[in-house]
PDB file of C-alpha atoms in Angstrom:
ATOM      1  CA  UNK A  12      60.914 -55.894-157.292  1.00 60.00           C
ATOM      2  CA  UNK A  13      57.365 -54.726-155.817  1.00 65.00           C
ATOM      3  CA  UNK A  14      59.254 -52.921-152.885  1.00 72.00           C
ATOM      4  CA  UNK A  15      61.490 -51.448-155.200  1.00 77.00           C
ATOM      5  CA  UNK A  16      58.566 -49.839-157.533  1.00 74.00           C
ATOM      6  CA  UNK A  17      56.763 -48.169-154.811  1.00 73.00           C
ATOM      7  CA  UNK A  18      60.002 -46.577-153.248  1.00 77.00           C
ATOM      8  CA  UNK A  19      60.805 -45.378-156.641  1.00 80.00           C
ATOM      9  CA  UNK A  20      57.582 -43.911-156.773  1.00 80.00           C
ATOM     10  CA  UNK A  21      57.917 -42.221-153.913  1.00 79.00           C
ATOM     11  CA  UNK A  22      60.875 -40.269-155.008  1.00 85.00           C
ATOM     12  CA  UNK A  23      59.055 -39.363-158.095  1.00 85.00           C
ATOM     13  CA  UNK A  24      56.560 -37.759-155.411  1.00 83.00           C
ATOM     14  CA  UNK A  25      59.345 -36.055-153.221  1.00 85.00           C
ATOM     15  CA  UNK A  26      60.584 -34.960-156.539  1.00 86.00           C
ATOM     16  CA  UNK A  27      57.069 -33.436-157.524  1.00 83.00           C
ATOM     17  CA  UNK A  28      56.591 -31.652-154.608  1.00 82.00           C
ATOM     18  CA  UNK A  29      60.531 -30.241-155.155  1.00 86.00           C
ATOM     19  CA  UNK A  30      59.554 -29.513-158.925  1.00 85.00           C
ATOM     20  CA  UNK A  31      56.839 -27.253-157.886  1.00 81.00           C
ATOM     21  CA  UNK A  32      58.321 -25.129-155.360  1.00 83.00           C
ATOM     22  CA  UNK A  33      61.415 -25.073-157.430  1.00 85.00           C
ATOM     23  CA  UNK A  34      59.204 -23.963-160.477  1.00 84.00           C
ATOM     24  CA  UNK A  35      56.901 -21.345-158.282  1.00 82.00           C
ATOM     25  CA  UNK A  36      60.168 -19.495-157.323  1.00 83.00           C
ATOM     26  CA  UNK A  37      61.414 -19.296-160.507  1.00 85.00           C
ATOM     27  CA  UNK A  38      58.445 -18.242-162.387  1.00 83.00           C
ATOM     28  CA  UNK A  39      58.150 -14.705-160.381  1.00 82.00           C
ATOM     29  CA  UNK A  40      60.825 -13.557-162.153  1.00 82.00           C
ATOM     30  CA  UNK A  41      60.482 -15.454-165.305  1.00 83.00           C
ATOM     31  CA  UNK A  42      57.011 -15.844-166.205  1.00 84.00           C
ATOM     32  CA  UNK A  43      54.599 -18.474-165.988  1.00 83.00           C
ATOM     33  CA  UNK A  44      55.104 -19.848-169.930  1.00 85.00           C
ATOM     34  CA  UNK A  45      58.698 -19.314-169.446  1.00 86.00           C
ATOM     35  CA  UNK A  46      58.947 -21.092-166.901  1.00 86.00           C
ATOM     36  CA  UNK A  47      57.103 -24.258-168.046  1.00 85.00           C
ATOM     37  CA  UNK A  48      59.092 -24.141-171.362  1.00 87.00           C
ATOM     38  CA  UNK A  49      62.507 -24.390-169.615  1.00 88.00           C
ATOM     39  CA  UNK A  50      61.048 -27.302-167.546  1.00 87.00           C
ATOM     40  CA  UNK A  51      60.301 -29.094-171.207  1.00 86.00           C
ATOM     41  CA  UNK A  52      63.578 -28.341-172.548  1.00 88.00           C
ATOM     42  CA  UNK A  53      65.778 -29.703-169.750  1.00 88.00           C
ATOM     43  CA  UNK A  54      63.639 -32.625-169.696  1.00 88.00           C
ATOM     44  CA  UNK A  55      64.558 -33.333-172.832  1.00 89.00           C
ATOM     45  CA  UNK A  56      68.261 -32.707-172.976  1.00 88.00           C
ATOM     46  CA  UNK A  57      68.101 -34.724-169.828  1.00 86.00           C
ATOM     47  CA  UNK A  58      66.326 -37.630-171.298  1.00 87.00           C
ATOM     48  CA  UNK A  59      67.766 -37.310-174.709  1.00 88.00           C
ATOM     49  CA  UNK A  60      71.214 -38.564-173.207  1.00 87.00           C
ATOM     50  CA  UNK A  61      69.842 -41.179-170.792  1.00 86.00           C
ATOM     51  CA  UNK A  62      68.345 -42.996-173.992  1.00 86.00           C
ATOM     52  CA  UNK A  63      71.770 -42.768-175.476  1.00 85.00           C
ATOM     53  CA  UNK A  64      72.991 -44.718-172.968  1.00 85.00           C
ATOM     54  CA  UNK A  65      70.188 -46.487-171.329  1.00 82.00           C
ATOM     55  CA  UNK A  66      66.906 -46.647-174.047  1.00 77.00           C
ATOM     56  CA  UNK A  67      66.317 -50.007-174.952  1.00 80.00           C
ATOM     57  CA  UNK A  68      62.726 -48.998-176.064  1.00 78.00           C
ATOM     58  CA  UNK A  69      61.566 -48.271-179.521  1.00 79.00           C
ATOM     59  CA  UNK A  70      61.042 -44.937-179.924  1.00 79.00           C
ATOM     60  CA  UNK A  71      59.769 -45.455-183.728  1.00 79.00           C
ATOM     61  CA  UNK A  72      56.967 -47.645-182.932  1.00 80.00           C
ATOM     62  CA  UNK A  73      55.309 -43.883-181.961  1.00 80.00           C
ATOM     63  CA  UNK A  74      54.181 -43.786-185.265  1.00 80.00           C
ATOM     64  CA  UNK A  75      52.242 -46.718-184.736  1.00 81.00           C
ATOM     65  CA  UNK A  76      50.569 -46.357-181.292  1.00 83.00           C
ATOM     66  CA  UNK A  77      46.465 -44.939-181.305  1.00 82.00           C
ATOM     67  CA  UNK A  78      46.570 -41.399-181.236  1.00 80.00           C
ATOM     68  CA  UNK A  79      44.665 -41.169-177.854  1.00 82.00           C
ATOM     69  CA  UNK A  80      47.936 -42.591-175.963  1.00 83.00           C
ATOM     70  CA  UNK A  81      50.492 -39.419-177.359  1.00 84.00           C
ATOM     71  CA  UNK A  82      47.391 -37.098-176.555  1.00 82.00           C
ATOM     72  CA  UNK A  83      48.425 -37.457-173.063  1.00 83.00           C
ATOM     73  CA  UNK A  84      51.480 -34.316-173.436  1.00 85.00           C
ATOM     74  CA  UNK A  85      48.379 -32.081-173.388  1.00 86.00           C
ATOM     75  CA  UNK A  86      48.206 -32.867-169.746  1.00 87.00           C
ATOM     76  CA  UNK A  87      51.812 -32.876-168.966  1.00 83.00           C
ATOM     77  CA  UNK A  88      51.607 -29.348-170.164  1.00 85.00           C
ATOM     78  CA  UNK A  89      48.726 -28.387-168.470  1.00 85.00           C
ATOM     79  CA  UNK A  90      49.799 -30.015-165.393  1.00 84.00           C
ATOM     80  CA  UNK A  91      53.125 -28.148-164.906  1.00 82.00           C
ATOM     81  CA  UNK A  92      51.379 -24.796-166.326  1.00 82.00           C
ATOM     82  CA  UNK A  93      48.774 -24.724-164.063  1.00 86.00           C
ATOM     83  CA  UNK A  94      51.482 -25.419-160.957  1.00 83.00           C
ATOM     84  CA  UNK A  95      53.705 -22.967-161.731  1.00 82.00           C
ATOM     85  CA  UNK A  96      50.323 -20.168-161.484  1.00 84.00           C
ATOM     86  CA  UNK A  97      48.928 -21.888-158.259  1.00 85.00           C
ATOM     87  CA  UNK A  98      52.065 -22.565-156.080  1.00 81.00           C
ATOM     88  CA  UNK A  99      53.115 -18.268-155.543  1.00 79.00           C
ATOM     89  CA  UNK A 100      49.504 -17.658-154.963  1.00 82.00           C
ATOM     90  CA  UNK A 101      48.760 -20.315-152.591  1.00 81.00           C
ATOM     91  CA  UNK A 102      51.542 -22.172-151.822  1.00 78.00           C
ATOM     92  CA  UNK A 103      53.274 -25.420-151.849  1.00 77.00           C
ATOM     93  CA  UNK A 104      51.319 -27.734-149.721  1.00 76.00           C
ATOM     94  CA  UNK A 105      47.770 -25.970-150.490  1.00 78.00           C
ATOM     95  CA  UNK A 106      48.432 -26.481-153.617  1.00 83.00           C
ATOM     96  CA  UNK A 107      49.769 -30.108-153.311  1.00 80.00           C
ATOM     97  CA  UNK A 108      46.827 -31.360-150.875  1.00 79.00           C
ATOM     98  CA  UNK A 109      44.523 -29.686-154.078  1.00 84.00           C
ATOM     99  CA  UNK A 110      46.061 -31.519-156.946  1.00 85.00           C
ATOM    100  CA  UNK A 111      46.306 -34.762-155.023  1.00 82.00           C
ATOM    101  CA  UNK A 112      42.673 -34.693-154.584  1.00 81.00           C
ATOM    102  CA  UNK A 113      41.884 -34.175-158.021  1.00 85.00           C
ATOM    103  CA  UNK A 114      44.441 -37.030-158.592  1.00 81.00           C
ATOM    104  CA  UNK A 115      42.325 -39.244-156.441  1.00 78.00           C
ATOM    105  CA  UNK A 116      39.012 -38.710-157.061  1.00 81.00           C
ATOM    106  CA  UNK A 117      40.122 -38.777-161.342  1.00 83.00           C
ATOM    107  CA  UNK A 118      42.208 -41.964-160.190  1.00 78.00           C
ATOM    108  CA  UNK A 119      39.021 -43.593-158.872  1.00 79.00           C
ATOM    109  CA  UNK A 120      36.918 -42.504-161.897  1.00 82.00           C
ATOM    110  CA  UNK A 121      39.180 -43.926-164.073  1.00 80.00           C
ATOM    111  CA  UNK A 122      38.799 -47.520-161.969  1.00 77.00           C
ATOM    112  CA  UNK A 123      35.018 -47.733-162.320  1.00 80.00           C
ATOM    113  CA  UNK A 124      34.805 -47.173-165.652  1.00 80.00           C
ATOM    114  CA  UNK A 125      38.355 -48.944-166.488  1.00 76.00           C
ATOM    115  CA  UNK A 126      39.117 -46.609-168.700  1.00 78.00           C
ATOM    116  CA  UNK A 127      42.559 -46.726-170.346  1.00 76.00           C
ATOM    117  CA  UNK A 128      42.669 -50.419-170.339  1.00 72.00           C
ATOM    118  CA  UNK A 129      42.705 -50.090-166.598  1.00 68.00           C
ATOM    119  CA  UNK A 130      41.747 -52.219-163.758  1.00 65.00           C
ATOM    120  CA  UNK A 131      38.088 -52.485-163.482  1.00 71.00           C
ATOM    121  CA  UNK A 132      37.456 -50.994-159.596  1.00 73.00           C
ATOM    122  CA  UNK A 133      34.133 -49.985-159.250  1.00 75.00           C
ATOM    123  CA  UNK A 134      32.978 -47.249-156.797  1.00 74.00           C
ATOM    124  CA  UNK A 135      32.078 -48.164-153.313  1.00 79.00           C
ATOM    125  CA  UNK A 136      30.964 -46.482-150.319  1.00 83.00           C
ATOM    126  CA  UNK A 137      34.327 -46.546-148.711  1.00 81.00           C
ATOM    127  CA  UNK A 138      35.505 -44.956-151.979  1.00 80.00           C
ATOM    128  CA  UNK A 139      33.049 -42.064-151.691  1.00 83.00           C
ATOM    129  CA  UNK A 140      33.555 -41.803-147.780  1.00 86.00           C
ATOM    130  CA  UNK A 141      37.197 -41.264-149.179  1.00 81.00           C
ATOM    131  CA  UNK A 142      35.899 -38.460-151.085  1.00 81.00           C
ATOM    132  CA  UNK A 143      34.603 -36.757-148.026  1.00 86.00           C
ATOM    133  CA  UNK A 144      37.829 -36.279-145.925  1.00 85.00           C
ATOM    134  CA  UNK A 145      39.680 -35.143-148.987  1.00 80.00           C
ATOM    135  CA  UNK A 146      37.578 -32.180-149.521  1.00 81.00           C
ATOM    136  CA  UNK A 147      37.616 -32.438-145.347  1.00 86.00           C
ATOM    137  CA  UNK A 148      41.568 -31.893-145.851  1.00 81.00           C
ATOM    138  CA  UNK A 149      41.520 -29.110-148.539  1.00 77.00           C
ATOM    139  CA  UNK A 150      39.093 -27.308-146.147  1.00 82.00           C
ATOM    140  CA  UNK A 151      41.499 -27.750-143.274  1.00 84.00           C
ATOM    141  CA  UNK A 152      44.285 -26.356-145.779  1.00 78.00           C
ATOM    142  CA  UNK A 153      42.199 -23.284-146.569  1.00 76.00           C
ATOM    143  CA  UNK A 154      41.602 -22.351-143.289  1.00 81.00           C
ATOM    144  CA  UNK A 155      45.536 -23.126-142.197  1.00 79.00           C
ATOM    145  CA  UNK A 156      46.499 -21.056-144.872  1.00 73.00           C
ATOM    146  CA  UNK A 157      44.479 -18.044-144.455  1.00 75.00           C
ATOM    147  CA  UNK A 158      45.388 -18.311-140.380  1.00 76.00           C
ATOM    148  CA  UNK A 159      49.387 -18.701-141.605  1.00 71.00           C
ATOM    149  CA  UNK A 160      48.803 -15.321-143.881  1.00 69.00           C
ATOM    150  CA  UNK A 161      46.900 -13.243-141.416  1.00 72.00           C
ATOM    151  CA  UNK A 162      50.302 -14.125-138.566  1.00 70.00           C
ATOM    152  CA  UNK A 163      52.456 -12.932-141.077  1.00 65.00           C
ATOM    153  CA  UNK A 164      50.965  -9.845-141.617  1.00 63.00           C
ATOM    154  CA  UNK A 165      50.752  -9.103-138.057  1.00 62.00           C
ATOM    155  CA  UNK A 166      54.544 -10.019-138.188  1.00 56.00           C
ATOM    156  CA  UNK A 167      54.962  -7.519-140.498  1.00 53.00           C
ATOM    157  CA  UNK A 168      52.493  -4.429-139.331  1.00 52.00           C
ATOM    158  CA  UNK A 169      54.442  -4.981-136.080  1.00 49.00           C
ATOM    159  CA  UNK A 170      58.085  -5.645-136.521  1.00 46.00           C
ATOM    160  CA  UNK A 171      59.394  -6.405-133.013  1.00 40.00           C
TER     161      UNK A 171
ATOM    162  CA  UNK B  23      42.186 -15.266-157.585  1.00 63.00           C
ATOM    163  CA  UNK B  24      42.677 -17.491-154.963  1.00 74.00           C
ATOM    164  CA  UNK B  25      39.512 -19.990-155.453  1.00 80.00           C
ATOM    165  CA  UNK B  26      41.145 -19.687-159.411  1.00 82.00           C
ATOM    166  CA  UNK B  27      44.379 -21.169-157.988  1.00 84.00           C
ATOM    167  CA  UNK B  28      42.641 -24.032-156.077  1.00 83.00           C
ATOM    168  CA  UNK B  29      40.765 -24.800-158.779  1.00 83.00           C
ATOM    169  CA  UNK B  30      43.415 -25.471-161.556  1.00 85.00           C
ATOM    170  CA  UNK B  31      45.372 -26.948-158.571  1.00 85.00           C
ATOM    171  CA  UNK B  32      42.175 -29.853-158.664  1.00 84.00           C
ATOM    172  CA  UNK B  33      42.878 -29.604-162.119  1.00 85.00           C
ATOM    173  CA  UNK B  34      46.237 -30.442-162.650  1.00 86.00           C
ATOM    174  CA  UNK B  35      45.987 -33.445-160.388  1.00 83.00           C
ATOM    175  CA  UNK B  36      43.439 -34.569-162.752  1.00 84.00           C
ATOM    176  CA  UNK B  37      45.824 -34.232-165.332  1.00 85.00           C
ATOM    177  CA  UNK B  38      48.213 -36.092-163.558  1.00 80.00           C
ATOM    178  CA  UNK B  39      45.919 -39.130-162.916  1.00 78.00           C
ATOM    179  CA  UNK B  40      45.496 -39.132-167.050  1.00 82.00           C
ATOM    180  CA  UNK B  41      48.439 -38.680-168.082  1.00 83.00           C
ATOM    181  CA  UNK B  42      49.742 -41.917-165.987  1.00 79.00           C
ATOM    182  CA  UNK B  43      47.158 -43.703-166.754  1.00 78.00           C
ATOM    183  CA  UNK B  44      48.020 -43.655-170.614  1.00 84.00           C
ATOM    184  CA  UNK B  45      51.466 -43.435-170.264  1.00 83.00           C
ATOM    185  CA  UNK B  46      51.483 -46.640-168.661  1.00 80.00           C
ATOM    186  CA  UNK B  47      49.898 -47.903-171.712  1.00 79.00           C
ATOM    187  CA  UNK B  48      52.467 -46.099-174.401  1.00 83.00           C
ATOM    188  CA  UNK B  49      55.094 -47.435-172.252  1.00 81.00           C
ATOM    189  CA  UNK B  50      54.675 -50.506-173.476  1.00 79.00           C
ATOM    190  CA  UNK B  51      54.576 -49.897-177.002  1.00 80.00           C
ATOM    191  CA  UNK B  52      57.623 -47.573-177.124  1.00 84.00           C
ATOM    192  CA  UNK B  53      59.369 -48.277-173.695  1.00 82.00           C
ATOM    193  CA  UNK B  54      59.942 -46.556-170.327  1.00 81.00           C
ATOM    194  CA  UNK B  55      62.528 -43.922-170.649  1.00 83.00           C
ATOM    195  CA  UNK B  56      61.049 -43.236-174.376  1.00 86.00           C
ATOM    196  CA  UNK B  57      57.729 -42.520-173.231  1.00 87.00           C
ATOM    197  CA  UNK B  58      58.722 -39.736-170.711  1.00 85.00           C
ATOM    198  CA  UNK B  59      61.249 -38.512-173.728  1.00 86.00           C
ATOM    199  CA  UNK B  60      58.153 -38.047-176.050  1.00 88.00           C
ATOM    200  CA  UNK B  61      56.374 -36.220-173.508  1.00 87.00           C
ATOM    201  CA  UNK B  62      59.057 -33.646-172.654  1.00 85.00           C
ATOM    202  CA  UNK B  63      59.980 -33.484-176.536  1.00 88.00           C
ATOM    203  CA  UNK B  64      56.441 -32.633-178.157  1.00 89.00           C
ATOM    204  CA  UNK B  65      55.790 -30.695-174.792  1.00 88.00           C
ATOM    205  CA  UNK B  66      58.715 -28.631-175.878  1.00 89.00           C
ATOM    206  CA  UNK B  67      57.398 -28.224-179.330  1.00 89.00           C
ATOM    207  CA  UNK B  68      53.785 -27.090-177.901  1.00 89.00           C
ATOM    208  CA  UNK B  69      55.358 -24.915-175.304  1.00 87.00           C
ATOM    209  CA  UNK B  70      57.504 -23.099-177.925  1.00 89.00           C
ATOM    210  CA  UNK B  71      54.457 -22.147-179.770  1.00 88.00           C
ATOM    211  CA  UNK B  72      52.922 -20.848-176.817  1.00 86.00           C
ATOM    212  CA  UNK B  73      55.659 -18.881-175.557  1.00 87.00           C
ATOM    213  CA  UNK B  74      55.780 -17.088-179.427  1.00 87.00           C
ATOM    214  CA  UNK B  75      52.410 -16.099-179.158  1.00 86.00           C
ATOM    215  CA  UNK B  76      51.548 -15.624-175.412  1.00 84.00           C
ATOM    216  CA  UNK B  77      54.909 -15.550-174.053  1.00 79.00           C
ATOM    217  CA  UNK B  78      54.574 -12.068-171.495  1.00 82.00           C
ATOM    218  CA  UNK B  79      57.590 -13.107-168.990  1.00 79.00           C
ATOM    219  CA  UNK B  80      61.474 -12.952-169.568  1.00 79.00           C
ATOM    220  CA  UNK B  81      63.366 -16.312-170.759  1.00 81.00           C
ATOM    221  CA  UNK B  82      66.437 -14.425-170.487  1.00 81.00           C
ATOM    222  CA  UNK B  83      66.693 -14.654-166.872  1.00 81.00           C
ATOM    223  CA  UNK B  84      67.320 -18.004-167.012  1.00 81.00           C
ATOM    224  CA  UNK B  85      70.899 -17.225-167.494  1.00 82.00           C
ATOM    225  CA  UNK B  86      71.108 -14.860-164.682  1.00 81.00           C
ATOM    226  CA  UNK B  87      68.738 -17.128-161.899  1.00 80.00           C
ATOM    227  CA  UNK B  88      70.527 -19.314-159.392  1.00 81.00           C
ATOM    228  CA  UNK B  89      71.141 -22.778-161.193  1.00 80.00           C
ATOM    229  CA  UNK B  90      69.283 -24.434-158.059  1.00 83.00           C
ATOM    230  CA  UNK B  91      66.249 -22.803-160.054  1.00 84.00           C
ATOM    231  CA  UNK B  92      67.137 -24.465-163.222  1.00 83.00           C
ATOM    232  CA  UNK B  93      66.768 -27.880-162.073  1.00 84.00           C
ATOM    233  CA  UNK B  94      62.748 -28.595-162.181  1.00 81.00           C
ATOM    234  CA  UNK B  95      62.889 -30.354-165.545  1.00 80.00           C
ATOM    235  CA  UNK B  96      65.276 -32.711-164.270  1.00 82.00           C
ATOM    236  CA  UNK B  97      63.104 -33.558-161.199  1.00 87.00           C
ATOM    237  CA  UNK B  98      59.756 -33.829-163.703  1.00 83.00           C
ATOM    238  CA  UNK B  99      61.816 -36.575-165.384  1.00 84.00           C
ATOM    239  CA  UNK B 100      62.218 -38.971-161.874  1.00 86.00           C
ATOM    240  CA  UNK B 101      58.425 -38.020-161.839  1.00 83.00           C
ATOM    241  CA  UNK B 102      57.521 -39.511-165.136  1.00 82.00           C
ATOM    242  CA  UNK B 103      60.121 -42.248-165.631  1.00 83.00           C
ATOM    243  CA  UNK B 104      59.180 -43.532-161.923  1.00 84.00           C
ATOM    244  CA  UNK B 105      55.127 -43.913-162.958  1.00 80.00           C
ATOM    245  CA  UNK B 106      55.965 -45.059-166.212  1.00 80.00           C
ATOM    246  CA  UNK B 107      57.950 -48.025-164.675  1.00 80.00           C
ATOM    247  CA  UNK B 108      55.995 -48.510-161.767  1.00 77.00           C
ATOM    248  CA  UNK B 109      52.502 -48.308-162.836  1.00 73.00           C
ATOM    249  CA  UNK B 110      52.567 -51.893-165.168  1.00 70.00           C
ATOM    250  CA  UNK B 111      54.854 -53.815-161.569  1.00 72.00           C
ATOM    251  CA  UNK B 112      52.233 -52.654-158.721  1.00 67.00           C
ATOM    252  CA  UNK B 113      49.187 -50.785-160.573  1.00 67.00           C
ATOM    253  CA  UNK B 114      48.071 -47.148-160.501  1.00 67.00           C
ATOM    254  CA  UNK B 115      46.289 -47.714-157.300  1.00 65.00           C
ATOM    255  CA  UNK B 116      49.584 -48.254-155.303  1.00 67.00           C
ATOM    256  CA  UNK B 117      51.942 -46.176-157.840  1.00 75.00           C
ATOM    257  CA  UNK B 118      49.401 -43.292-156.833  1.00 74.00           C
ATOM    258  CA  UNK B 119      49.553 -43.753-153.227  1.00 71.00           C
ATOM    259  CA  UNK B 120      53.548 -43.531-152.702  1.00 75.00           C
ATOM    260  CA  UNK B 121      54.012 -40.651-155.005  1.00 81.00           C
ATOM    261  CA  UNK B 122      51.063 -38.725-152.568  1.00 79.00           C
ATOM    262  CA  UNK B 123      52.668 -39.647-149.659  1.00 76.00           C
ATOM    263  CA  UNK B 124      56.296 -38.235-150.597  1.00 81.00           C
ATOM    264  CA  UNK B 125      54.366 -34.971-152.256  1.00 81.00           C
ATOM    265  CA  UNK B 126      52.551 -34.691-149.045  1.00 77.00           C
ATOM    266  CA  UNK B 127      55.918 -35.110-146.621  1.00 76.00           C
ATOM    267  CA  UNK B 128      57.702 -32.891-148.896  1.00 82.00           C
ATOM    268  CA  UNK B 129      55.941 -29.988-149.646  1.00 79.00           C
ATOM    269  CA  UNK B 130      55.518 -30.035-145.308  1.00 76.00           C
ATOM    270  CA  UNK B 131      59.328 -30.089-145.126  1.00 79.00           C
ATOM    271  CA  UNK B 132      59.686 -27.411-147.879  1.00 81.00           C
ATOM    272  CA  UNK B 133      56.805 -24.797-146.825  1.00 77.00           C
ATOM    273  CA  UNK B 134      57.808 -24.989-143.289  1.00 79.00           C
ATOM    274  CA  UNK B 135      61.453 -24.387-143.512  1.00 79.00           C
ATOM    275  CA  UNK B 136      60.701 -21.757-146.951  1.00 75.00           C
ATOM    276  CA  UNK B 137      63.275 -23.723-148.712  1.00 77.00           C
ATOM    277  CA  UNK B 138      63.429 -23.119-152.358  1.00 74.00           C
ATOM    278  CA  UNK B 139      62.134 -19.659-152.200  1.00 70.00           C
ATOM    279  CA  UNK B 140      58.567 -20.969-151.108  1.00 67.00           C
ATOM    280  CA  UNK B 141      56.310 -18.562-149.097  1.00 63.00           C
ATOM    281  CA  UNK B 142      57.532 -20.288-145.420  1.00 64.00           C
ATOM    282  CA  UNK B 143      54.473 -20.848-143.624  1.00 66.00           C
ATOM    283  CA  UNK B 144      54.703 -22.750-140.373  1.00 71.00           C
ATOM    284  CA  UNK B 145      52.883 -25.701-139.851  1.00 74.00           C
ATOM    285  CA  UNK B 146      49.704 -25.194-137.834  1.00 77.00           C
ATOM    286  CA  UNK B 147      47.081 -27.444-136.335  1.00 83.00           C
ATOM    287  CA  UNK B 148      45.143 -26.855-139.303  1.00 83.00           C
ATOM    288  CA  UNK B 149      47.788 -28.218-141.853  1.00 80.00           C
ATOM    289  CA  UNK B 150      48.144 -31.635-139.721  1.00 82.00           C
ATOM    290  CA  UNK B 151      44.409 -32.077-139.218  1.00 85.00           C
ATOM    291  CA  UNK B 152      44.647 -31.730-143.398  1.00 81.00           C
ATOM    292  CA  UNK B 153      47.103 -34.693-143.787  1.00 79.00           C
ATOM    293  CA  UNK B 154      45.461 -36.620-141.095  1.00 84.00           C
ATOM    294  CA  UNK B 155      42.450 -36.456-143.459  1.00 83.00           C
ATOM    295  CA  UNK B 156      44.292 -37.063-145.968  1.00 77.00           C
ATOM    296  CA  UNK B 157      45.847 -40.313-144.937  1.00 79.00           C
ATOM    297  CA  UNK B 158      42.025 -41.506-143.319  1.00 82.00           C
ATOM    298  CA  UNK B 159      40.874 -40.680-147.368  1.00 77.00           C
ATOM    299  CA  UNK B 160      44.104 -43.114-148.598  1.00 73.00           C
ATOM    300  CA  UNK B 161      43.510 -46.183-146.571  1.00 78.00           C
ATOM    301  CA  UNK B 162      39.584 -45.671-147.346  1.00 78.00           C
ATOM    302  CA  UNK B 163      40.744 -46.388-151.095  1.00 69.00           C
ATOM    303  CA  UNK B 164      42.965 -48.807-150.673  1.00 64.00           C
TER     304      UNK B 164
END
């Protein structure tokens, strides 16, 4: 069952990665609130019919859950808003490498203070050396980037 | 404009760390698939309200845009539903780690072939010493 979770998972990050790029084209043409509402709405036709058939939840019981667990939309929002403006500036994987280190280092706050009802996992130094070659890699990215820019608009100054 | 970019990048992956984090927790009040429904309904609702009052782009060209454009809803759902799930079997530790690595092979695949309209830059030496550091910064936290 374990195995099975984490390969899941990793679709839902193949699919992520596939969201944004999917989202970043699509946004040049139809704006950046646009584009994020269309995203919402097909969700929820999408998911609307797989409950039909496959919810065995209780979807009334929202009215009973503490308010701080349905504030979490806000970042779902935010999240794909904020994509759809980063990935035509800077990219896919600049942006990716970016919001997985924000994921990380947020992941690892949450652990030490077990926030959430969370895992209590407090902060250690391998932890904080971890912190180091993430902003290592997004400074590799930047530079990669800006190199990958300038060669393309040599390629262009100089069509051969 | 660029550092702006990077920084709601950071941002957003905070977001994301959230927004499993409690989702995990509504899932099981309400249940899986109902959790990630709430999130795309209300987001809908919220969304809607922005687009009224800030909405600047065209929604029309939705119905003129390739339907290969159309489909990032549909992936946001495997997204969701998969932490949802996940996150209560193996823990957001682990959940975390697999969804990096296939954002990290995929966005390599996509960018360097410019599939799916993205900008097509090649990988460079730069880019792999980036996921090398990457993958040195996942073992270090788990």
């Amino acid at each position: 069952m374990g195995i099975l979770m984490i390969l899941f998972t990793l679709i839902g990050g193949l699919t992520l990665s596939t969201q944004s790029a999917i989202n970043g084209t699509f946004s040049r043409k139809a704006g950046t609130i646009e584009t994020t509402l269309l995203t919402f709405l097909t969700g929820t036709m999408f998911l609307a019919i797989l409950i039909l058939f496959w919810g065995q939840g209780n979807l009334s019981a929202i009215v009973e859950v503490p308010n701080w667990q349905l504030s979490a939309v806000f970042l779902g929002v935010l999240f794909v808003l904020f994509i759809v403006i980063a990935v035509p500036k800077i990219g896919v994987i600049a942006t990716n490498i970016t919001v997985i280190t924000g994921q990380l280092a947020i992941g690892m706050i949450i652990d030490h203070f077990g926030w959430f009802n969370s895992l209590v996992i407090p902060l250690d130094t391998s932890r904080l050396f971890a912190m180091v070659f993430m902003a290592l890699a997004i400074y590799f990215i930047y530079k990669g980037n800006v190199r990958s820019n300038k060669e393309a608009k040599q390629f262009v100054e100089s069509p051969s | 404009m660029r550092y702006l970019a990077y920084l709601l990048a950071v941002l957003a992956g905070a977001a994301l760390s959230f927004e499993g984090a409690i989702y995990a927790e509504l899932g099981n009040t309400i249940g899986k698939l109902e959790t990630s429904f709430y999130n795309f309904f209300v987001g809908s609702i919220i969304l809607t309200l922005l687009w009224i009052f800030f909405g600047k782009g065209r929604l029309s060209y939705t119905l003129e845009a390739p339907k290969w454009t159309l489909l990032g809803g549909m992936l946001g759902v495997v997204y969701l539903t998969s932490i949802v799930v996940s996150v209560p079997f193996v823990g957001v530790g682990l959940s975390m780690v697999s969804v990096i690595i296939g954002q990290l092979i995929m966005s390599m695949i996509i960018e360097h072939y410019g599939w799916l309209g993205s900008i097509g830059a090649k990988i460079n030496k730069e880019k792999v010493f980036a996921v090398i550091s990457m993958i040195i910064a996942l073992i270090l936290v788990y």
